[in-house]
Amino acid sequence: MENLIQLFVRGFKGNTTTIDIHKDAQIKDLFRKLEDKTGLKPGAYQMVYVSKTIDFEQHKDKHLTEFHLENHSNLFMVLRLHGGSKELDDCVELTDLPDMITWDDDKDGKRAKMPCGHAIGPESLTSYCHSLLDTGRYRFLCPWVDPANAGVGCPAEWDFVIVRRLAVLTDAEKREFERKISENYLRRAVNIQECPGCRSFCQRRSGRDRRMICPVCSETDKGRLFEFCWYCLNKWRTPGTTKCGNDICSGKDPRIAILAAAKVKTIVGVPDVPGRRACIKCGMIIEHVTACKHMKCVCDQEFCFICLKPKNDRGNWQCGSYREPCAVAPRQTEVPGE
């Protein structure tokens, strides 16, 4: 029994399923246990743990430990929807450097040395990460700023596993962090919506589809298809696939509005750069906070936030080094990856 862990999986209709599983089990074992309890086939959904997506086909032979799943971790199930009117297809290193936030340099209370080399105390780390989550963020970026030049920061991103350990989170704090990271990631990062009927998280199988079918609601409604508009999240009211029939619907991807409303800022001395960009591969909305112009999306695509150019075939940046000015690409009016 000591090798068993308990996982909490938020499924559909707001229900949470408890799974008891061996700590060294594979991802396919977790999906099979969920199928036994929910009746859902593994290919019908993905799972999200903090800011990592777990896909059955892609990750089935990986182990739970590779995603750092441990006892009482919280996961979220995300439905993969078909379009309507179509065939259903770890040791802590301590340092006496001052805390980068409070500047506490008490020699009797040493700080943790983060992977990027900067120092922070557990209380400061917890408070800082709390503040990020409360504003809808899901990534933990190092807050260090050069005292001699406020425009120079640290580009490092801290994995939740590191934060969880170095912030010395209680079980309650860990659960809260996992929930907020996952929810923020789902709502802001990967174009996932909540079904207006059952409130299940879901995503489109095809980025071109607008008229969506929810299998959970359809099953509940005696087999009648429950269809809704992906953009306005209201019930689909027309026989077509391009106009939903709701007066309040703009007919546009809501991410377009986010890109259009983004304020401009100066990055590495280049003015008038939109503060939010869509990843040039998957379309995820990314906000520039501080530091250099080069970005790496969670889909592993690297690109320049200013000119939107990726690396060339030789792995070199087309626009120069991370602090070299380049030409500003126009504000994006379409979402890539659709």
PDB file of C-alpha atoms in Angstrom, residues 83-255:
ATOM      1  CA  GLY A  83     -17.210  19.740 -35.261  1.00  0.00           C
ATOM      2  CA  GLY A  84     -20.950  19.758 -35.930  1.00  0.00           C
ATOM      3  CA  SER A  85     -22.674  18.616 -39.133  1.00  0.00           C
ATOM      4  CA  LYS A  86     -19.809  16.273 -39.996  1.00  0.00           C
ATOM      5  CA  GLU A  87     -19.049  12.605 -39.501  1.00  0.00           C
ATOM      6  CA  LEU A  88     -17.919  11.989 -35.947  1.00  0.00           C
ATOM      7  CA  ASP A  89     -14.532  11.311 -36.518  1.00  0.00           C
ATOM      8  CA  ASP A  90      16.370  17.383  -6.276  1.00  0.00           C
ATOM      9  CA  CYS A  91      18.517  18.777  -3.300  1.00  0.00           C
ATOM     10  CA  VAL A  92      18.012  22.383  -2.183  1.00  0.00           C
ATOM     11  CA  GLU A  93      21.148  24.514  -2.510  1.00  0.00           C
ATOM     12  CA  LEU A  94      21.298  27.261   0.129  1.00  0.00           C
ATOM     13  CA  THR A  95      23.026  30.618  -0.200  1.00  0.00           C
ATOM     14  CA  ASP A  96      23.718  33.623   1.993  1.00  0.00           C
ATOM     15  CA  LEU A  97      22.957  35.989  -0.913  1.00  0.00           C
ATOM     16  CA  PRO A  98      20.139  38.443  -0.106  1.00  0.00           C
ATOM     17  CA  ASP A  99      16.538  37.635  -0.989  1.00  0.00           C
ATOM     18  CA  MET A 100      15.958  39.193  -4.445  1.00  0.00           C
ATOM     19  CA  ILE A 101      12.518  40.503  -3.389  1.00  0.00           C
ATOM     20  CA  THR A 102      12.869  41.574   0.258  1.00  0.00           C
ATOM     21  CA  TRP A 103      16.670  42.008   0.241  1.00  0.00           C
ATOM     22  CA  ASP A 104      16.750  40.102   3.532  1.00  0.00           C
ATOM     23  CA  ASP A 105      20.356  39.070   4.159  1.00  0.00           C
ATOM     24  CA  ASP A 106      20.014  37.571   7.643  1.00  0.00           C
ATOM     25  CA  LYS A 107      22.916  35.144   7.961  1.00  0.00           C
ATOM     26  CA  ASP A 108      20.920  32.928  10.326  1.00  0.00           C
ATOM     27  CA  GLY A 109      18.185  32.388   7.747  1.00  0.00           C
ATOM     28  CA  LYS A 110      19.703  31.312   4.461  1.00  0.00           C
ATOM     29  CA  ARG A 111      17.827  31.558   1.189  1.00  0.00           C
ATOM     30  CA  ALA A 112      17.292  28.949  -1.519  1.00  0.00           C
ATOM     31  CA  LYS A 113      19.407  29.265  -4.630  1.00  0.00           C
ATOM     32  CA  MET A 114      17.138  28.944  -7.657  1.00  0.00           C
ATOM     33  CA  PRO A 115      18.302  27.094 -10.809  1.00  0.00           C
ATOM     34  CA  CYS A 116      19.131  30.455 -12.413  1.00  0.00           C
ATOM     35  CA  GLY A 117      21.439  31.329  -9.502  1.00  0.00           C
ATOM     36  CA  HIS A 118      19.286  33.990  -7.814  1.00  0.00           C
ATOM     37  CA  ALA A 119      18.320  33.775  -4.145  1.00  0.00           C
ATOM     38  CA  ILE A 120      14.874  33.836  -2.568  1.00  0.00           C
ATOM     39  CA  GLY A 121      13.354  32.800   0.758  1.00  0.00           C
ATOM     40  CA  PRO A 122      10.436  30.349   1.016  1.00  0.00           C
ATOM     41  CA  GLU A 123       7.967  33.015   2.196  1.00  0.00           C
ATOM     42  CA  SER A 124       8.950  35.428  -0.585  1.00  0.00           C
ATOM     43  CA  LEU A 125       8.737  32.649  -3.167  1.00  0.00           C
ATOM     44  CA  THR A 126       5.265  31.599  -2.009  1.00  0.00           C
ATOM     45  CA  SER A 127       3.944  35.184  -1.948  1.00  0.00           C
ATOM     46  CA  TYR A 128       5.432  36.006  -5.348  1.00  0.00           C
ATOM     47  CA  CYS A 129       3.986  32.911  -7.004  1.00  0.00           C
ATOM     48  CA  HIS A 130       0.611  33.536  -5.328  1.00  0.00           C
ATOM     49  CA  SER A 131       0.554  37.029  -6.854  1.00  0.00           C
ATOM     50  CA  LEU A 132       1.250  35.631 -10.329  1.00  0.00           C
ATOM     51  CA  LEU A 133      -1.528  33.057 -10.069  1.00  0.00           C
ATOM     52  CA  ASP A 134      -4.005  35.626  -8.739  1.00  0.00           C
ATOM     53  CA  THR A 135      -3.480  37.724 -11.893  1.00  0.00           C
ATOM     54  CA  GLY A 136      -4.188  34.767 -14.181  1.00  0.00           C
ATOM     55  CA  ARG A 137      -0.623  33.710 -14.981  1.00  0.00           C
ATOM     56  CA  TYR A 138       0.515  30.094 -15.066  1.00  0.00           C
ATOM     57  CA  ARG A 139       4.288  30.443 -15.573  1.00  0.00           C
ATOM     58  CA  PHE A 140       6.772  31.340 -12.855  1.00  0.00           C
ATOM     59  CA  LEU A 141       9.423  33.696 -14.237  1.00  0.00           C
ATOM     60  CA  CYS A 142      12.359  34.831 -12.119  1.00  0.00           C
ATOM     61  CA  PRO A 143      11.649  38.384 -10.830  1.00  0.00           C
ATOM     62  CA  TRP A 144      15.302  39.403 -10.573  1.00  0.00           C
ATOM     63  CA  VAL A 145      16.096  42.840 -12.018  1.00  0.00           C
ATOM     64  CA  ASP A 146      19.585  44.286 -12.413  1.00  0.00           C
ATOM     65  CA  PRO A 147      19.920  47.017  -9.722  1.00  0.00           C
ATOM     66  CA  ALA A 148      22.054  49.062 -12.113  1.00  0.00           C
ATOM     67  CA  ASN A 149      19.703  48.728 -15.089  1.00  0.00           C
ATOM     68  CA  ALA A 150      16.000  48.155 -14.479  1.00  0.00           C
ATOM     69  CA  GLY A 151      15.552  47.141 -18.110  1.00  0.00           C
ATOM     70  CA  VAL A 152      17.667  44.019 -17.652  1.00  0.00           C
ATOM     71  CA  GLY A 153      16.049  41.018 -15.973  1.00  0.00           C
ATOM     72  CA  CYS A 154      16.457  37.272 -15.687  1.00  0.00           C
ATOM     73  CA  PRO A 155      14.784  35.224 -18.460  1.00  0.00           C
ATOM     74  CA  ALA A 156      14.633  32.010 -16.401  1.00  0.00           C
ATOM     75  CA  GLU A 157      11.355  30.152 -15.949  1.00  0.00           C
ATOM     76  CA  TRP A 158      10.926  28.012 -12.837  1.00  0.00           C
ATOM     77  CA  ASP A 159       9.169  24.669 -13.157  1.00  0.00           C
ATOM     78  CA  PHE A 160       6.365  24.065 -10.652  1.00  0.00           C
ATOM     79  CA  VAL A 161       8.285  21.067  -9.300  1.00  0.00           C
ATOM     80  CA  ILE A 162      11.077  23.441  -8.246  1.00  0.00           C
ATOM     81  CA  VAL A 163       8.653  25.978  -6.767  1.00  0.00           C
ATOM     82  CA  ARG A 164       6.759  23.270  -4.909  1.00  0.00           C
ATOM     83  CA  ARG A 165       9.921  22.056  -3.253  1.00  0.00           C
ATOM     84  CA  LEU A 166      11.730  25.322  -2.546  1.00  0.00           C
ATOM     85  CA  ALA A 167       8.653  27.224  -1.337  1.00  0.00           C
ATOM     86  CA  VAL A 168       8.035  24.448   1.208  1.00  0.00           C
ATOM     87  CA  LEU A 169       4.337  24.403   0.318  1.00  0.00           C
ATOM     88  CA  THR A 170       1.825  22.848   2.673  1.00  0.00           C
ATOM     89  CA  ASP A 171      -0.541  20.225   1.265  1.00  0.00           C
ATOM     90  CA  ALA A 172      -3.304  22.854   1.086  1.00  0.00           C
ATOM     91  CA  GLU A 173      -1.027  25.346  -0.714  1.00  0.00           C
ATOM     92  CA  LYS A 174       0.131  22.657  -3.136  1.00  0.00           C
ATOM     93  CA  ARG A 175      -3.477  21.792  -4.025  1.00  0.00           C
ATOM     94  CA  GLU A 176      -4.321  25.477  -4.473  1.00  0.00           C
ATOM     95  CA  PHE A 177      -1.274  26.067  -6.698  1.00  0.00           C
ATOM     96  CA  GLU A 178      -2.023  23.008  -8.840  1.00  0.00           C
ATOM     97  CA  ARG A 179      -5.639  24.091  -9.288  1.00  0.00           C
ATOM     98  CA  LYS A 180      -4.816  27.703 -10.172  1.00  0.00           C
ATOM     99  CA  ILE A 181      -1.958  26.848 -12.548  1.00  0.00           C
ATOM    100  CA  SER A 182      -4.136  24.335 -14.386  1.00  0.00           C
ATOM    101  CA  GLU A 183      -7.168  26.626 -14.586  1.00  0.00           C
ATOM    102  CA  ASN A 184      -5.110  29.645 -15.695  1.00  0.00           C
ATOM    103  CA  TYR A 185      -3.331  27.524 -18.295  1.00  0.00           C
ATOM    104  CA  LEU A 186      -6.591  26.069 -19.586  1.00  0.00           C
ATOM    105  CA  ARG A 187      -8.306  29.429 -19.912  1.00  0.00           C
ATOM    106  CA  ARG A 188      -5.443  31.531 -21.252  1.00  0.00           C
ATOM    107  CA  ALA A 189      -2.944  29.307 -22.961  1.00  0.00           C
ATOM    108  CA  VAL A 190      -4.248  26.525 -25.126  1.00  0.00           C
ATOM    109  CA  ASN A 191      -7.599  27.802 -26.443  1.00  0.00           C
ATOM    110  CA  ILE A 192      -9.662  25.563 -24.179  1.00  0.00           C
ATOM    111  CA  GLN A 193     -13.255  26.482 -23.396  1.00  0.00           C
ATOM    112  CA  GLU A 194     -15.936  25.341 -20.960  1.00  0.00           C
ATOM    113  CA  CYS A 195     -18.991  23.713 -22.523  1.00  0.00           C
ATOM    114  CA  PRO A 196     -21.936  26.059 -21.802  1.00  0.00           C
ATOM    115  CA  GLY A 197     -24.104  23.050 -20.977  1.00  0.00           C
ATOM    116  CA  CYS A 198     -22.162  20.794 -18.607  1.00  0.00           C
ATOM    117  CA  ARG A 199     -19.176  23.098 -17.829  1.00  0.00           C
ATOM    118  CA  SER A 200     -16.680  20.426 -18.917  1.00  0.00           C
ATOM    119  CA  PHE A 201     -13.342  21.679 -20.247  1.00  0.00           C
ATOM    120  CA  CYS A 202     -12.985  20.952 -23.967  1.00  0.00           C
ATOM    121  CA  GLN A 203     -10.907  21.746 -27.047  1.00  0.00           C
ATOM    122  CA  ARG A 204     -11.473  21.437 -30.787  1.00  0.00           C
ATOM    123  CA  ARG A 205     -10.068  18.539 -32.778  1.00  0.00           C
ATOM    124  CA  SER A 206      -9.904  20.892 -35.773  1.00  0.00           C
ATOM    125  CA  GLY A 207      -9.146  24.586 -35.393  1.00  0.00           C
ATOM    126  CA  ARG A 208     -11.440  25.324 -38.348  1.00  0.00           C
ATOM    127  CA  ASP A 209     -14.588  24.101 -36.623  1.00  0.00           C
ATOM    128  CA  ARG A 210     -16.948  26.586 -35.042  1.00  0.00           C
ATOM    129  CA  ARG A 211     -20.087  24.487 -34.587  1.00  0.00           C
ATOM    130  CA  MET A 212     -19.240  22.033 -31.807  1.00  0.00           C
ATOM    131  CA  ILE A 213     -20.879  18.883 -30.410  1.00  0.00           C
ATOM    132  CA  CYS A 214     -20.608  18.043 -26.703  1.00  0.00           C
ATOM    133  CA  PRO A 215     -20.910  14.251 -26.202  1.00  0.00           C
ATOM    134  CA  VAL A 216     -21.604  14.589 -22.474  1.00  0.00           C
ATOM    135  CA  CYS A 217     -24.595  16.915 -22.949  1.00  0.00           C
ATOM    136  CA  SER A 218     -25.807  14.916 -25.968  1.00  0.00           C
ATOM    137  CA  GLU A 219     -25.858  11.703 -23.938  1.00  0.00           C
ATOM    138  CA  THR A 220     -27.713  13.425 -21.104  1.00  0.00           C
ATOM    139  CA  ASP A 221     -30.326  14.847 -23.498  1.00  0.00           C
ATOM    140  CA  LYS A 222     -31.567  11.405 -24.621  1.00  0.00           C
ATOM    141  CA  GLY A 223     -29.240  11.236 -27.600  1.00  0.00           C
ATOM    142  CA  ARG A 224     -30.129  14.592 -29.143  1.00  0.00           C
ATOM    143  CA  LEU A 225     -26.995  16.431 -30.246  1.00  0.00           C
ATOM    144  CA  PHE A 226     -26.074  19.392 -28.066  1.00  0.00           C
ATOM    145  CA  GLU A 227     -24.302  21.864 -30.362  1.00  0.00           C
ATOM    146  CA  PHE A 228     -22.823  25.222 -29.421  1.00  0.00           C
ATOM    147  CA  CYS A 229     -20.761  28.046 -30.933  1.00  0.00           C
ATOM    148  CA  TRP A 230     -17.072  27.893 -30.055  1.00  0.00           C
ATOM    149  CA  TYR A 231     -16.733  31.676 -30.147  1.00  0.00           C
ATOM    150  CA  CYS A 232     -19.731  32.980 -28.181  1.00  0.00           C
ATOM    151  CA  LEU A 233     -20.452  29.751 -26.205  1.00  0.00           C
ATOM    152  CA  ASN A 234     -24.171  29.895 -26.890  1.00  0.00           C
ATOM    153  CA  LYS A 235     -26.434  27.175 -28.304  1.00  0.00           C
ATOM    154  CA  TRP A 236     -26.102  26.768 -32.084  1.00  0.00           C
ATOM    155  CA  ARG A 237     -29.330  27.976 -33.724  1.00  0.00           C
ATOM    156  CA  THR A 238     -28.872  27.615 -37.503  1.00  0.00           C
ATOM    157  CA  PRO A 239     -28.531  24.678 -39.949  1.00  0.00           C
ATOM    158  CA  GLY A 240     -25.162  25.945 -41.251  1.00  0.00           C
ATOM    159  CA  THR A 241     -21.619  25.713 -39.914  1.00  0.00           C
ATOM    160  CA  THR A 242     -20.389  29.322 -40.192  1.00  0.00           C
ATOM    161  CA  LYS A 243     -23.058  31.453 -38.469  1.00  0.00           C
ATOM    162  CA  CYS A 244     -24.488  30.395 -35.122  1.00  0.00           C
ATOM    163  CA  GLY A 245     -27.585  32.624 -35.197  1.00  0.00           C
ATOM    164  CA  ASN A 246     -26.811  34.489 -31.955  1.00  0.00           C
ATOM    165  CA  ASP A 247     -26.956  38.291 -32.253  1.00  0.00           C
ATOM    166  CA  ILE A 248     -24.244  38.816 -29.626  1.00  0.00           C
ATOM    167  CA  CYS A 249     -21.690  36.672 -31.489  1.00  0.00           C
ATOM    168  CA  SER A 250     -18.896  38.546 -33.276  1.00  0.00           C
ATOM    169  CA  GLY A 251     -18.038  35.537 -35.405  1.00  0.00           C
ATOM    170  CA  LYS A 252     -14.352  35.897 -34.579  1.00  0.00           C
ATOM    171  CA  ASP A 253     -11.900  33.948 -32.484  1.00  0.00           C
ATOM    172  CA  PRO A 254     -11.763  35.745 -29.083  1.00  0.00           C
ATOM    173  CA  ARG A 255      -7.960  35.549 -29.199  1.00  0.00           C
TER     174      ARG A 255
END
